[in-house]
Structure formats: structure tokens, C-alpha cells
Amino acid sequence: MTSSLFYIYASSPFSLIIKKEYLNVSEKLALNRNRLSFLTKNLLPSNKIFLDDLFIDKGINKYISEDINEDISEDINEDISEDINEDISGYIGKFIDRFIY
């Protein structure tokens, strides 16, 4: 059975790498409370965490989805405002041209 991995990069507040199968119950509870510093015996050198996607807790999911949504909405807003500015300046240019000529 293959396990899908989820990556959280160092730009997040977390900077560990964790495999689900290494965790016992108390470690899983601590992870769910975002207390990640307890896992020194299982750390691998990296600037990211990877977790089995079935084990990502709601807080981490929320953090990731907020980041993704912010990035997407920034891109969409930028595209829309560029389009609107182009349209407005095009209309203004046509309007002025009518009166000048």
C-alpha cells in the first residue's frame, strides 16, 4: 500500500520531517496539539514536514488552505485589477478620442 505524502515547507511555523508510522499514540496527540519539538529521535535533516495525508490534523489543514487561498485570491485580484485598469483606460482613451477628433 502506497502512502501519499503531504509537504509543509519551512515558510510555515513547522520545520520538522515526520513519518506517521514512527509515531505512537502520545506522540500523535502531541502532534495534533502542534507540539512538534518532542520528536527529536525521529527527525531527518530537512526544512519540511511530511505526514500521511490521512493524519494531517485540522489545524494544519486550515493553515495550509488559508495560505493557498490567500495566494490564489492575490493572483486573481491582481489579474482582475489589471484587466479592469486596461478596460477603463481603453474606454477613457476612446471617449477622449471622440471629443478631440
Short mmCIF file of N, CA and C in Angstrom, two decimals:
data_model
loop_
_atom_site.label_atom_id
_atom_site.label_comp_id
_atom_site.label_asym_id
_atom_site.label_seq_id
_atom_site.Cartn_x
_atom_site.Cartn_y
_atom_site.Cartn_z
N MET A 1 0.84 -1.18 0.00
CA MET A 1 0.00 0.00 0.00
C MET A 1 0.89 1.24 0.00
N THR A 2 0.66 2.10 -0.96
CA THR A 2 1.47 3.33 -1.00
C THR A 2 0.79 4.42 -0.19
N SER A 3 1.60 5.20 0.45
CA SER A 3 1.08 6.28 1.28
C SER A 3 1.37 7.60 0.59
N SER A 4 0.36 8.44 0.45
CA SER A 4 0.62 9.75 -0.15
C SER A 4 1.18 10.68 0.91
N LEU A 5 2.12 11.49 0.52
CA LEU A 5 2.79 12.38 1.47
C LEU A 5 2.34 13.81 1.23
N PHE A 6 2.31 14.58 2.29
CA PHE A 6 1.93 15.98 2.20
C PHE A 6 3.10 16.80 2.70
N TYR A 7 3.51 17.80 1.95
CA TYR A 7 4.68 18.60 2.31
C TYR A 7 4.28 19.95 2.87
N ILE A 8 4.90 20.33 3.96
CA ILE A 8 4.72 21.66 4.54
C ILE A 8 6.12 22.27 4.59
N TYR A 9 6.35 23.36 3.89
CA TYR A 9 7.69 23.91 3.79
C TYR A 9 8.04 24.80 4.97
N ALA A 10 9.28 25.19 5.04
CA ALA A 10 9.78 25.95 6.19
C ALA A 10 9.15 27.31 6.35
N SER A 11 8.43 27.79 5.35
CA SER A 11 7.74 29.07 5.49
C SER A 11 6.58 28.95 6.47
N SER A 12 6.17 27.72 6.75
CA SER A 12 5.13 27.51 7.75
C SER A 12 5.78 27.57 9.13
N PRO A 13 4.98 27.58 10.21
CA PRO A 13 5.58 27.62 11.54
C PRO A 13 6.24 26.29 11.93
N PHE A 14 6.17 25.29 11.09
CA PHE A 14 6.72 23.98 11.40
C PHE A 14 7.94 23.72 10.54
N SER A 15 8.96 23.10 11.10
CA SER A 15 10.11 22.77 10.27
C SER A 15 10.72 21.43 10.68
N LEU A 16 9.91 20.42 10.70
CA LEU A 16 10.35 19.06 11.02
C LEU A 16 9.93 18.14 9.90
N ILE A 17 10.46 16.93 9.91
CA ILE A 17 10.01 15.93 8.96
C ILE A 17 9.61 14.70 9.76
N ILE A 18 8.41 14.21 9.58
CA ILE A 18 7.85 13.17 10.44
C ILE A 18 7.18 12.11 9.58
N LYS A 19 7.42 10.86 9.88
CA LYS A 19 6.71 9.78 9.21
C LYS A 19 5.65 9.25 10.16
N LYS A 20 4.44 9.06 9.68
CA LYS A 20 3.33 8.63 10.52
C LYS A 20 3.64 7.32 11.24
N GLU A 21 4.26 6.37 10.55
CA GLU A 21 4.46 5.05 11.16
C GLU A 21 5.43 5.09 12.34
N TYR A 22 6.19 6.19 12.51
CA TYR A 22 7.10 6.30 13.64
C TYR A 22 6.41 6.80 14.91
N LEU A 23 5.21 7.27 14.78
CA LEU A 23 4.56 7.92 15.92
C LEU A 23 3.77 6.94 16.76
N ASN A 24 3.89 7.06 18.08
CA ASN A 24 3.00 6.29 18.95
C ASN A 24 1.81 7.18 19.33
N VAL A 25 0.89 6.66 20.11
CA VAL A 25 -0.36 7.39 20.39
C VAL A 25 -0.09 8.73 21.07
N SER A 26 0.77 8.75 22.09
CA SER A 26 1.01 10.02 22.80
C SER A 26 1.70 11.03 21.88
N GLU A 27 2.57 10.55 21.00
CA GLU A 27 3.22 11.45 20.05
C GLU A 27 2.20 12.01 19.06
N LYS A 28 1.25 11.18 18.65
CA LYS A 28 0.21 11.65 17.73
C LYS A 28 -0.63 12.73 18.40
N LEU A 29 -0.96 12.54 19.68
CA LEU A 29 -1.73 13.56 20.40
C LEU A 29 -0.93 14.86 20.49
N ALA A 30 0.35 14.74 20.79
CA ALA A 30 1.19 15.94 20.88
C ALA A 30 1.27 16.62 19.52
N LEU A 31 1.37 15.83 18.47
CA LEU A 31 1.43 16.42 17.12
C LEU A 31 0.13 17.16 16.82
N ASN A 32 -0.99 16.55 17.21
CA ASN A 32 -2.28 17.20 16.98
C ASN A 32 -2.39 18.52 17.72
N ARG A 33 -1.65 18.67 18.79
CA ARG A 33 -1.66 19.94 19.53
C ARG A 33 -0.57 20.88 19.01
N ASN A 34 0.02 20.53 17.87
CA ASN A 34 1.08 21.34 17.25
C ASN A 34 2.32 21.48 18.13
N ARG A 35 2.55 20.49 19.00
CA ARG A 35 3.79 20.49 19.79
C ARG A 35 4.75 19.53 19.11
N LEU A 36 5.53 20.04 18.19
CA LEU A 36 6.32 19.17 17.33
C LEU A 36 7.76 18.96 17.81
N SER A 37 8.17 19.64 18.86
CA SER A 37 9.57 19.56 19.28
C SER A 37 9.92 18.28 20.03
N PHE A 38 8.93 17.45 20.35
CA PHE A 38 9.16 16.24 21.13
C PHE A 38 9.76 15.10 20.31
N LEU A 39 9.85 15.26 19.01
CA LEU A 39 10.15 14.12 18.15
C LEU A 39 11.62 14.01 17.74
N THR A 40 12.55 14.45 18.56
CA THR A 40 13.94 14.52 18.13
C THR A 40 14.49 13.17 17.69
N LYS A 41 14.02 12.09 18.28
CA LYS A 41 14.57 10.78 17.91
C LYS A 41 14.16 10.37 16.50
N ASN A 42 13.12 10.97 15.94
CA ASN A 42 12.65 10.58 14.61
C ASN A 42 12.91 11.62 13.53
N LEU A 43 13.67 12.65 13.86
CA LEU A 43 13.89 13.72 12.89
C LEU A 43 14.87 13.31 11.81
N LEU A 44 14.60 13.78 10.62
CA LEU A 44 15.52 13.62 9.50
C LEU A 44 15.92 15.02 9.06
N PRO A 45 17.10 15.21 8.48
CA PRO A 45 17.52 16.57 8.12
C PRO A 45 16.70 17.13 6.96
N SER A 46 15.91 18.12 7.24
CA SER A 46 15.07 18.73 6.21
C SER A 46 14.43 19.98 6.75
N ASN A 47 13.93 20.82 5.85
CA ASN A 47 13.19 22.02 6.27
C ASN A 47 11.71 21.85 6.04
N LYS A 48 11.23 20.62 6.01
CA LYS A 48 9.80 20.42 5.81
C LYS A 48 9.30 19.23 6.61
N ILE A 49 8.01 19.18 6.80
CA ILE A 49 7.35 18.06 7.47
C ILE A 49 6.70 17.24 6.38
N PHE A 50 6.73 15.92 6.48
CA PHE A 50 5.77 15.21 5.67
C PHE A 50 4.98 14.26 6.54
N LEU A 51 3.69 14.24 6.31
CA LEU A 51 2.76 13.43 7.08
C LEU A 51 1.90 12.66 6.11
N ASP A 52 1.48 11.49 6.52
CA ASP A 52 0.49 10.77 5.73
C ASP A 52 -0.73 11.69 5.65
N ASP A 53 -1.29 11.86 4.46
CA ASP A 53 -2.36 12.86 4.31
C ASP A 53 -3.60 12.50 5.13
N LEU A 54 -3.73 11.27 5.58
CA LEU A 54 -4.87 10.91 6.43
C LEU A 54 -4.66 11.40 7.86
N PHE A 55 -3.43 11.76 8.20
CA PHE A 55 -3.12 12.11 9.58
C PHE A 55 -2.90 13.61 9.78
N ILE A 56 -3.04 14.40 8.75
CA ILE A 56 -2.87 15.84 8.91
C ILE A 56 -4.03 16.37 9.75
N ASP A 57 -3.72 17.03 10.83
CA ASP A 57 -4.81 17.46 11.70
C ASP A 57 -5.47 18.73 11.18
N LYS A 58 -6.64 19.04 11.71
CA LYS A 58 -7.45 20.15 11.19
C LYS A 58 -6.72 21.48 11.25
N GLY A 59 -5.95 21.71 12.30
CA GLY A 59 -5.22 22.97 12.42
C GLY A 59 -4.22 23.16 11.30
N ILE A 60 -3.49 22.09 10.99
CA ILE A 60 -2.51 22.17 9.91
C ILE A 60 -3.22 22.34 8.58
N ASN A 61 -4.30 21.58 8.38
CA ASN A 61 -5.09 21.72 7.14
C ASN A 61 -5.57 23.14 6.97
N LYS A 62 -6.08 23.72 8.06
CA LYS A 62 -6.61 25.08 8.00
C LYS A 62 -5.49 26.06 7.63
N TYR A 63 -4.33 25.88 8.26
CA TYR A 63 -3.19 26.75 7.98
C TYR A 63 -2.82 26.68 6.51
N ILE A 64 -2.74 25.47 5.98
CA ILE A 64 -2.35 25.28 4.58
C ILE A 64 -3.40 25.87 3.65
N SER A 65 -4.69 25.56 3.91
CA SER A 65 -5.73 26.04 3.00
C SER A 65 -5.83 27.56 3.04
N GLU A 66 -5.61 28.17 4.20
CA GLU A 66 -5.62 29.64 4.26
C GLU A 66 -4.50 30.22 3.41
N ASP A 67 -3.32 29.62 3.50
CA ASP A 67 -2.18 30.09 2.69
C ASP A 67 -2.47 29.95 1.21
N ILE A 68 -2.99 28.79 0.82
CA ILE A 68 -3.28 28.54 -0.59
C ILE A 68 -4.36 29.51 -1.08
N ASN A 69 -5.42 29.69 -0.28
CA ASN A 69 -6.49 30.61 -0.66
C ASN A 69 -5.98 32.04 -0.79
N GLU A 70 -5.10 32.46 0.13
CA GLU A 70 -4.54 33.81 0.03
C GLU A 70 -3.76 33.97 -1.26
N ASP A 71 -2.92 32.99 -1.57
CA ASP A 71 -2.12 33.06 -2.80
C ASP A 71 -3.02 33.13 -4.02
N ILE A 72 -4.03 32.27 -4.06
CA ILE A 72 -4.94 32.23 -5.21
C ILE A 72 -5.70 33.54 -5.33
N SER A 73 -6.25 34.04 -4.21
CA SER A 73 -7.04 35.27 -4.29
C SER A 73 -6.16 36.47 -4.64
N GLU A 74 -4.90 36.48 -4.17
CA GLU A 74 -3.99 37.57 -4.57
C GLU A 74 -3.77 37.54 -6.08
N ASP A 75 -3.53 36.35 -6.62
CA ASP A 75 -3.32 36.23 -8.07
C ASP A 75 -4.56 36.65 -8.84
N ILE A 76 -5.73 36.19 -8.39
CA ILE A 76 -6.98 36.51 -9.08
C ILE A 76 -7.24 38.02 -9.00
N ASN A 77 -7.08 38.60 -7.81
CA ASN A 77 -7.29 40.05 -7.65
C ASN A 77 -6.34 40.84 -8.54
N GLU A 78 -5.10 40.39 -8.61
CA GLU A 78 -4.13 41.09 -9.45
C GLU A 78 -4.54 41.02 -10.92
N ASP A 79 -4.95 39.82 -11.37
CA ASP A 79 -5.39 39.66 -12.76
C ASP A 79 -6.61 40.51 -13.05
N ILE A 80 -7.58 40.49 -12.14
CA ILE A 80 -8.82 41.25 -12.34
C ILE A 80 -8.52 42.75 -12.38
N SER A 81 -7.71 43.23 -11.43
CA SER A 81 -7.45 44.67 -11.41
C SER A 81 -6.67 45.10 -12.65
N GLU A 82 -5.77 44.25 -13.14
CA GLU A 82 -5.06 44.59 -14.38
C GLU A 82 -6.05 44.67 -15.54
N ASP A 83 -6.96 43.69 -15.62
CA ASP A 83 -7.97 43.69 -16.69
C ASP A 83 -8.86 44.93 -16.60
N ILE A 84 -9.31 45.25 -15.39
CA ILE A 84 -10.19 46.40 -15.20
C ILE A 84 -9.46 47.69 -15.59
N ASN A 85 -8.22 47.81 -15.14
CA ASN A 85 -7.44 49.01 -15.49
C ASN A 85 -7.25 49.15 -16.99
N GLU A 86 -6.97 48.03 -17.66
CA GLU A 86 -6.82 48.07 -19.12
C GLU A 86 -8.14 48.48 -19.77
N ASP A 87 -9.25 47.89 -19.32
CA ASP A 87 -10.56 48.22 -19.89
C ASP A 87 -10.89 49.69 -19.68
N ILE A 88 -10.69 50.17 -18.45
CA ILE A 88 -11.03 51.56 -18.13
C ILE A 88 -10.17 52.52 -18.96
N SER A 89 -8.86 52.26 -19.02
CA SER A 89 -8.03 53.18 -19.79
C SER A 89 -8.36 53.10 -21.27
N GLY A 90 -8.77 51.93 -21.75
CA GLY A 90 -9.20 51.81 -23.15
C GLY A 90 -10.45 52.63 -23.40
N TYR A 91 -11.44 52.53 -22.49
CA TYR A 91 -12.69 53.29 -22.64
C TYR A 91 -12.44 54.78 -22.56
N ILE A 92 -11.61 55.19 -21.60
CA ILE A 92 -11.31 56.61 -21.45
C ILE A 92 -10.62 57.14 -22.70
N GLY A 93 -9.66 56.34 -23.21
CA GLY A 93 -8.96 56.74 -24.43
C GLY A 93 -9.92 56.91 -25.60
N LYS A 94 -10.86 55.98 -25.78
CA LYS A 94 -11.85 56.07 -26.87
C LYS A 94 -12.75 57.28 -26.67
N PHE A 95 -13.17 57.51 -25.42
CA PHE A 95 -14.05 58.62 -25.09
C PHE A 95 -13.37 59.95 -25.42
N ILE A 96 -12.12 60.09 -25.01
CA ILE A 96 -11.36 61.33 -25.28
C ILE A 96 -11.15 61.50 -26.78
N ASP A 97 -10.82 60.41 -27.46
CA ASP A 97 -10.60 60.48 -28.91
C ASP A 97 -11.83 61.02 -29.63
N ARG A 98 -13.02 60.65 -29.20
CA ARG A 98 -14.26 61.12 -29.85
C ARG A 98 -14.38 62.63 -29.77
N PHE A 99 -14.01 63.19 -28.62
CA PHE A 99 -14.16 64.63 -28.44
C PHE A 99 -13.02 65.42 -29.08
N ILE A 100 -11.87 64.83 -29.16
CA ILE A 100 -10.73 65.55 -29.74
C ILE A 100 -10.84 65.59 -31.26
N TYR A 101 -11.28 64.50 -31.86
CA TYR A 101 -11.32 64.46 -33.32
C TYR A 101 -12.67 64.82 -33.77
#
